[in-house]
């Protein structure tokens, strides 16, 4: 695994070291997990945006009235 150097605020590094010490976990593993979680969250946000964009493209605002009529009619037929 390649090594990476970066700067952290002293308070952040102290907190990471304390967590590592109390959990008997290497500092590098805590930082790696934090970065991985950040990337997952960022990817999920991007995926949500892509889904919403596809929905917006699939249904133009002018089609909302027709869609509403169709849904209302379908609901009425259920009775």
mmCIF file of N, CA and C in Angstrom:
data_model
loop_
_atom_site.group_PDB
_atom_site.id
_atom_site.type_symbol
_atom_site.label_atom_id
_atom_site.label_comp_id
_atom_site.label_asym_id
_atom_site.label_seq_id
_atom_site.Cartn_x
_atom_site.Cartn_y
_atom_site.Cartn_z
ATOM 1 N N UNK A 1 0.855 -1.163 0.000
ATOM 2 C CA UNK A 1 0.000 0.000 0.000
ATOM 3 C C UNK A 1 0.908 1.235 0.000
ATOM 4 N N UNK A 2 0.667 2.179 -0.917
ATOM 5 C CA UNK A 2 1.519 3.371 -0.963
ATOM 6 C C UNK A 2 1.311 4.263 0.256
ATOM 7 N N UNK A 3 2.374 4.912 0.658
ATOM 8 C CA UNK A 3 2.311 5.843 1.793
ATOM 9 C C UNK A 3 1.966 7.239 1.287
ATOM 10 N N UNK A 4 1.236 7.972 2.109
ATOM 11 C CA UNK A 4 0.824 9.332 1.769
ATOM 12 C C UNK A 4 1.110 10.222 2.967
ATOM 13 N N UNK A 5 1.604 11.415 2.693
ATOM 14 C CA UNK A 5 1.842 12.382 3.772
ATOM 15 C C UNK A 5 0.871 13.540 3.622
ATOM 16 N N UNK A 6 0.349 14.012 4.739
ATOM 17 C CA UNK A 6 -0.528 15.180 4.734
ATOM 18 C C UNK A 6 -0.508 15.795 6.118
ATOM 19 N N UNK A 7 -1.077 16.975 6.224
ATOM 20 C CA UNK A 7 -1.071 17.704 7.493
ATOM 21 C C UNK A 7 -2.444 17.629 8.143
ATOM 22 N N UNK A 8 -2.448 17.499 9.466
ATOM 23 C CA UNK A 8 -3.674 17.528 10.262
ATOM 24 C C UNK A 8 -3.506 18.573 11.354
ATOM 25 N N UNK A 9 -4.624 19.138 11.764
ATOM 26 C CA UNK A 9 -4.574 20.030 12.924
ATOM 27 C C UNK A 9 -4.164 19.200 14.136
ATOM 28 N N UNK A 10 -3.462 19.829 15.050
ATOM 29 C CA UNK A 10 -2.968 19.130 16.236
ATOM 30 C C UNK A 10 -4.107 18.470 17.009
ATOM 31 N N UNK A 11 -5.227 19.182 17.140
ATOM 32 C CA UNK A 11 -6.367 18.630 17.894
ATOM 33 C C UNK A 11 -6.903 17.368 17.225
ATOM 34 N N UNK A 12 -6.958 17.383 15.903
ATOM 35 C CA UNK A 12 -7.464 16.223 15.169
ATOM 36 C C UNK A 12 -6.514 15.042 15.343
ATOM 37 N N UNK A 13 -5.238 15.294 15.179
ATOM 38 C CA UNK A 13 -4.255 14.220 15.336
ATOM 39 C C UNK A 13 -4.262 13.671 16.761
ATOM 40 N N UNK A 14 -4.387 14.551 17.746
ATOM 41 C CA UNK A 14 -4.461 14.091 19.141
ATOM 42 C C UNK A 14 -5.682 13.204 19.358
ATOM 43 N N UNK A 15 -6.815 13.593 18.776
ATOM 44 C CA UNK A 15 -8.038 12.797 18.918
ATOM 45 C C UNK A 15 -7.877 11.435 18.242
ATOM 46 N N UNK A 16 -7.264 11.423 17.076
ATOM 47 C CA UNK A 16 -7.038 10.157 16.371
ATOM 48 C C UNK A 16 -6.101 9.264 17.175
ATOM 49 N N UNK A 17 -5.048 9.842 17.690
ATOM 50 C CA UNK A 17 -4.101 9.055 18.496
ATOM 51 C C UNK A 17 -4.763 8.493 19.750
ATOM 52 N N UNK A 18 -5.608 9.292 20.396
ATOM 53 C CA UNK A 18 -6.311 8.817 21.591
ATOM 54 C C UNK A 18 -7.236 7.658 21.239
ATOM 55 N N UNK A 19 -7.960 7.793 20.132
ATOM 56 C CA UNK A 19 -8.862 6.721 19.692
ATOM 57 C C UNK A 19 -8.066 5.473 19.340
ATOM 58 N N UNK A 20 -6.952 5.655 18.664
ATOM 59 C CA UNK A 20 -6.104 4.518 18.287
ATOM 60 C C UNK A 20 -5.577 3.807 19.525
ATOM 61 N N UNK A 21 -5.148 4.581 20.497
ATOM 62 C CA UNK A 21 -4.606 4.003 21.728
ATOM 63 C C UNK A 21 -5.675 3.248 22.506
ATOM 64 N N UNK A 22 -6.853 3.848 22.639
ATOM 65 C CA UNK A 22 -7.915 3.202 23.417
ATOM 66 C C UNK A 22 -8.469 1.969 22.719
ATOM 67 N N UNK A 23 -8.450 1.964 21.391
ATOM 68 C CA UNK A 23 -8.991 0.823 20.654
ATOM 69 C C UNK A 23 -7.936 -0.144 20.165
ATOM 70 N N UNK A 24 -6.676 0.143 20.507
ATOM 71 C CA UNK A 24 -5.566 -0.699 20.061
ATOM 72 C C UNK A 24 -5.592 -0.874 18.539
ATOM 73 N N UNK A 25 -5.769 0.252 17.847
ATOM 74 C CA UNK A 25 -5.863 0.287 16.385
ATOM 75 C C UNK A 25 -4.775 1.223 15.869
ATOM 76 N N UNK A 26 -4.134 0.894 14.768
ATOM 77 C CA UNK A 26 -3.141 1.814 14.212
ATOM 78 C C UNK A 26 -3.784 3.124 13.732
ATOM 79 N N UNK A 27 -3.075 4.205 13.914
ATOM 80 C CA UNK A 27 -3.549 5.516 13.462
ATOM 81 C C UNK A 27 -3.860 5.468 11.969
ATOM 82 N N UNK A 28 -3.009 4.811 11.209
ATOM 83 C CA UNK A 28 -3.202 4.750 9.755
ATOM 84 C C UNK A 28 -4.522 4.078 9.381
ATOM 85 N N UNK A 29 -4.941 3.076 10.153
ATOM 86 C CA UNK A 29 -6.202 2.398 9.854
ATOM 87 C C UNK A 29 -7.386 3.327 10.108
ATOM 88 N N UNK A 30 -7.324 4.108 11.177
ATOM 89 C CA UNK A 30 -8.405 5.059 11.463
ATOM 90 C C UNK A 30 -8.512 6.077 10.336
ATOM 91 N N UNK A 31 -7.378 6.599 9.905
ATOM 92 C CA UNK A 31 -7.390 7.597 8.833
ATOM 93 C C UNK A 31 -7.872 6.968 7.525
ATOM 94 N N UNK A 32 -7.413 5.764 7.211
ATOM 95 C CA UNK A 32 -7.849 5.078 5.984
ATOM 96 C C UNK A 32 -9.354 4.856 5.983
ATOM 97 N N UNK A 33 -9.886 4.394 7.106
ATOM 98 C CA UNK A 33 -11.335 4.165 7.200
ATOM 99 C C UNK A 33 -12.114 5.464 7.037
ATOM 100 N N UNK A 34 -11.607 6.528 7.633
ATOM 101 C CA UNK A 34 -12.285 7.824 7.518
ATOM 102 C C UNK A 34 -12.326 8.287 6.066
ATOM 103 N N UNK A 35 -11.223 8.123 5.360
ATOM 104 C CA UNK A 35 -11.174 8.523 3.948
ATOM 105 C C UNK A 35 -12.107 7.644 3.122
ATOM 106 N N UNK A 36 -12.110 6.347 3.367
ATOM 107 C CA UNK A 36 -13.000 5.436 2.639
ATOM 108 C C UNK A 36 -14.465 5.802 2.864
ATOM 109 N N UNK A 37 -14.847 6.087 4.098
ATOM 110 C CA UNK A 37 -16.225 6.479 4.398
ATOM 111 C C UNK A 37 -16.587 7.790 3.708
ATOM 112 N N UNK A 38 -15.666 8.727 3.698
ATOM 113 C CA UNK A 38 -15.895 9.996 3.011
ATOM 114 C C UNK A 38 -16.156 9.753 1.527
ATOM 115 N N UNK A 39 -15.351 8.904 0.905
ATOM 116 C CA UNK A 39 -15.523 8.624 -0.515
ATOM 117 C C UNK A 39 -16.851 7.930 -0.787
ATOM 118 N N UNK A 40 -17.246 6.996 0.071
ATOM 119 C CA UNK A 40 -18.538 6.325 -0.094
ATOM 120 C C UNK A 40 -19.677 7.329 -0.020
ATOM 121 N N UNK A 41 -19.617 8.218 0.965
ATOM 122 C CA UNK A 41 -20.658 9.230 1.128
ATOM 123 C C UNK A 41 -20.713 10.127 -0.093
ATOM 124 N N UNK A 42 -19.569 10.520 -0.579
ATOM 125 C CA UNK A 42 -19.494 11.380 -1.751
ATOM 126 C C UNK A 42 -20.057 10.661 -2.979
ATOM 127 N N UNK A 43 -19.757 9.374 -3.136
ATOM 128 C CA UNK A 43 -20.273 8.591 -4.255
ATOM 129 C C UNK A 43 -21.784 8.449 -4.159
ATOM 130 N N UNK A 44 -22.303 8.227 -2.953
ATOM 131 C CA UNK A 44 -23.749 8.098 -2.772
ATOM 132 C C UNK A 44 -24.445 9.400 -3.133
ATOM 133 N N UNK A 45 -23.857 10.521 -2.745
ATOM 134 C CA UNK A 45 -24.439 11.819 -3.069
ATOM 135 C C UNK A 45 -24.492 11.997 -4.586
ATOM 136 N N UNK A 46 -23.421 11.649 -5.265
ATOM 137 C CA UNK A 46 -23.387 11.747 -6.722
ATOM 138 C C UNK A 46 -24.410 10.829 -7.370
ATOM 139 N N UNK A 47 -24.572 9.634 -6.831
ATOM 140 C CA UNK A 47 -25.553 8.689 -7.368
ATOM 141 C C UNK A 47 -26.968 9.230 -7.194
ATOM 142 N N UNK A 48 -27.251 9.808 -6.022
ATOM 143 C CA UNK A 48 -28.576 10.399 -5.797
ATOM 144 C C UNK A 48 -28.850 11.514 -6.800
ATOM 145 N N UNK A 49 -27.839 12.343 -7.039
ATOM 146 C CA UNK A 49 -28.016 13.435 -7.995
ATOM 147 C C UNK A 49 -28.283 12.895 -9.395
ATOM 148 N N UNK A 50 -27.590 11.824 -9.784
ATOM 149 C CA UNK A 50 -27.812 11.246 -11.116
ATOM 150 C C UNK A 50 -29.215 10.663 -11.228
ATOM 151 N N UNK A 51 -29.695 10.001 -10.187
ATOM 152 C CA UNK A 51 -31.048 9.443 -10.204
ATOM 153 C C UNK A 51 -32.079 10.559 -10.350
ATOM 154 N N UNK A 52 -31.921 11.616 -9.569
ATOM 155 C CA UNK A 52 -32.873 12.732 -9.650
ATOM 156 C C UNK A 52 -32.841 13.382 -11.031
ATOM 157 N N UNK A 53 -31.680 13.494 -11.621
ATOM 158 C CA UNK A 53 -31.575 14.081 -12.960
ATOM 159 C C UNK A 53 -32.288 13.205 -13.984
ATOM 160 N N UNK A 54 -32.156 11.888 -13.869
ATOM 161 C CA UNK A 54 -32.861 10.984 -14.781
ATOM 162 C C UNK A 54 -34.369 11.108 -14.606
ATOM 163 N N UNK A 55 -34.818 11.244 -13.377
ATOM 164 C CA UNK A 55 -36.255 11.415 -13.130
ATOM 165 C C UNK A 55 -36.734 12.718 -13.749
ATOM 166 N N UNK A 56 -35.971 13.784 -13.557
ATOM 167 C CA UNK A 56 -36.357 15.077 -14.135
ATOM 168 C C UNK A 56 -36.418 15.013 -15.654
ATOM 169 N N UNK A 57 -35.485 14.301 -16.264
ATOM 170 C CA UNK A 57 -35.479 14.188 -17.719
ATOM 171 C C UNK A 57 -36.627 13.316 -18.211
ATOM 172 N N UNK A 58 -36.996 12.306 -17.435
ATOM 173 C CA UNK A 58 -38.059 11.390 -17.846
ATOM 174 C C UNK A 58 -39.427 12.049 -17.802
ATOM 175 N N UNK A 59 -39.641 12.942 -16.860
ATOM 176 C CA UNK A 59 -40.946 13.592 -16.708
ATOM 177 C C UNK A 59 -40.745 15.094 -16.778
ATOM 178 N N UNK A 60 -41.143 15.654 -17.884
ATOM 179 C CA UNK A 60 -41.051 17.105 -18.035
ATOM 180 C C UNK A 60 -42.113 17.761 -17.154
ATOM 181 N N UNK A 61 -41.870 18.959 -16.652
ATOM 182 C CA UNK A 61 -42.859 19.634 -15.803
ATOM 183 C C UNK A 61 -44.233 19.755 -16.453
ATOM 184 N N UNK A 62 -44.275 19.916 -17.775
ATOM 185 C CA UNK A 62 -45.566 20.032 -18.454
ATOM 186 C C UNK A 62 -46.343 18.719 -18.419
ATOM 187 N N UNK A 63 -45.665 17.613 -18.182
ATOM 188 C CA UNK A 63 -46.320 16.307 -18.144
ATOM 189 C C UNK A 63 -46.913 15.980 -16.774
ATOM 190 N N UNK A 64 -46.637 16.807 -15.770
ATOM 191 C CA UNK A 64 -47.128 16.507 -14.429
ATOM 192 C C UNK A 64 -48.653 16.448 -14.387
ATOM 193 N N UNK A 65 -49.319 17.336 -15.116
ATOM 194 C CA UNK A 65 -50.786 17.353 -15.116
ATOM 195 C C UNK A 65 -51.315 16.050 -15.698
ATOM 196 N N UNK A 66 -50.761 15.607 -16.805
ATOM 197 C CA UNK A 66 -51.192 14.353 -17.424
ATOM 198 C C UNK A 66 -50.900 13.174 -16.495
ATOM 199 N N UNK A 67 -49.754 13.194 -15.874
ATOM 200 C CA UNK A 67 -49.405 12.132 -14.932
ATOM 201 C C UNK A 67 -50.377 12.109 -13.759
ATOM 202 N N UNK A 68 -50.736 13.273 -13.253
ATOM 203 C CA UNK A 68 -51.680 13.355 -12.138
ATOM 204 C C UNK A 68 -53.045 12.804 -12.555
ATOM 205 N N UNK A 69 -53.514 13.167 -13.743
ATOM 206 C CA UNK A 69 -54.805 12.646 -14.226
ATOM 207 C C UNK A 69 -54.761 11.124 -14.348
ATOM 208 N N UNK A 70 -53.668 10.613 -14.881
ATOM 209 C CA UNK A 70 -53.524 9.166 -15.044
ATOM 210 C C UNK A 70 -53.551 8.458 -13.693
ATOM 211 N N UNK A 71 -52.816 8.983 -12.722
ATOM 212 C CA UNK A 71 -52.779 8.374 -11.396
ATOM 213 C C UNK A 71 -54.141 8.460 -10.709
ATOM 214 N N UNK A 72 -54.812 9.599 -10.852
ATOM 215 C CA UNK A 72 -56.134 9.769 -10.246
ATOM 216 C C UNK A 72 -57.118 8.780 -10.852
ATOM 217 N N UNK A 73 -57.052 8.615 -12.157
ATOM 218 C CA UNK A 73 -57.928 7.670 -12.844
ATOM 219 C C UNK A 73 -57.635 6.239 -12.392
ATOM 220 N N UNK A 74 -56.374 5.900 -12.261
ATOM 221 C CA UNK A 74 -56.002 4.555 -11.815
ATOM 222 C C UNK A 74 -56.482 4.308 -10.391
ATOM 223 N N UNK A 75 -56.392 5.316 -9.533
ATOM 224 C CA UNK A 75 -56.876 5.177 -8.159
ATOM 225 C C UNK A 75 -58.386 4.997 -8.133
ATOM 226 N N UNK A 76 -59.103 5.710 -9.008
ATOM 227 C CA UNK A 76 -60.560 5.606 -9.049
ATOM 228 C C UNK A 76 -60.986 4.218 -9.510
ATOM 229 N N UNK A 77 -60.220 3.606 -10.400
ATOM 230 C CA UNK A 77 -60.554 2.275 -10.912
ATOM 231 C C UNK A 77 -60.337 1.175 -9.883
ATOM 232 N N UNK A 78 -59.626 1.464 -8.826
ATOM 233 C CA UNK A 78 -59.369 0.446 -7.802
ATOM 234 C C UNK A 78 -60.594 0.161 -6.943
ATOM 235 N N UNK A 79 -61.514 1.095 -6.882
ATOM 236 C CA UNK A 79 -62.695 0.916 -6.013
ATOM 237 C C UNK A 79 -63.707 -0.014 -6.589
#
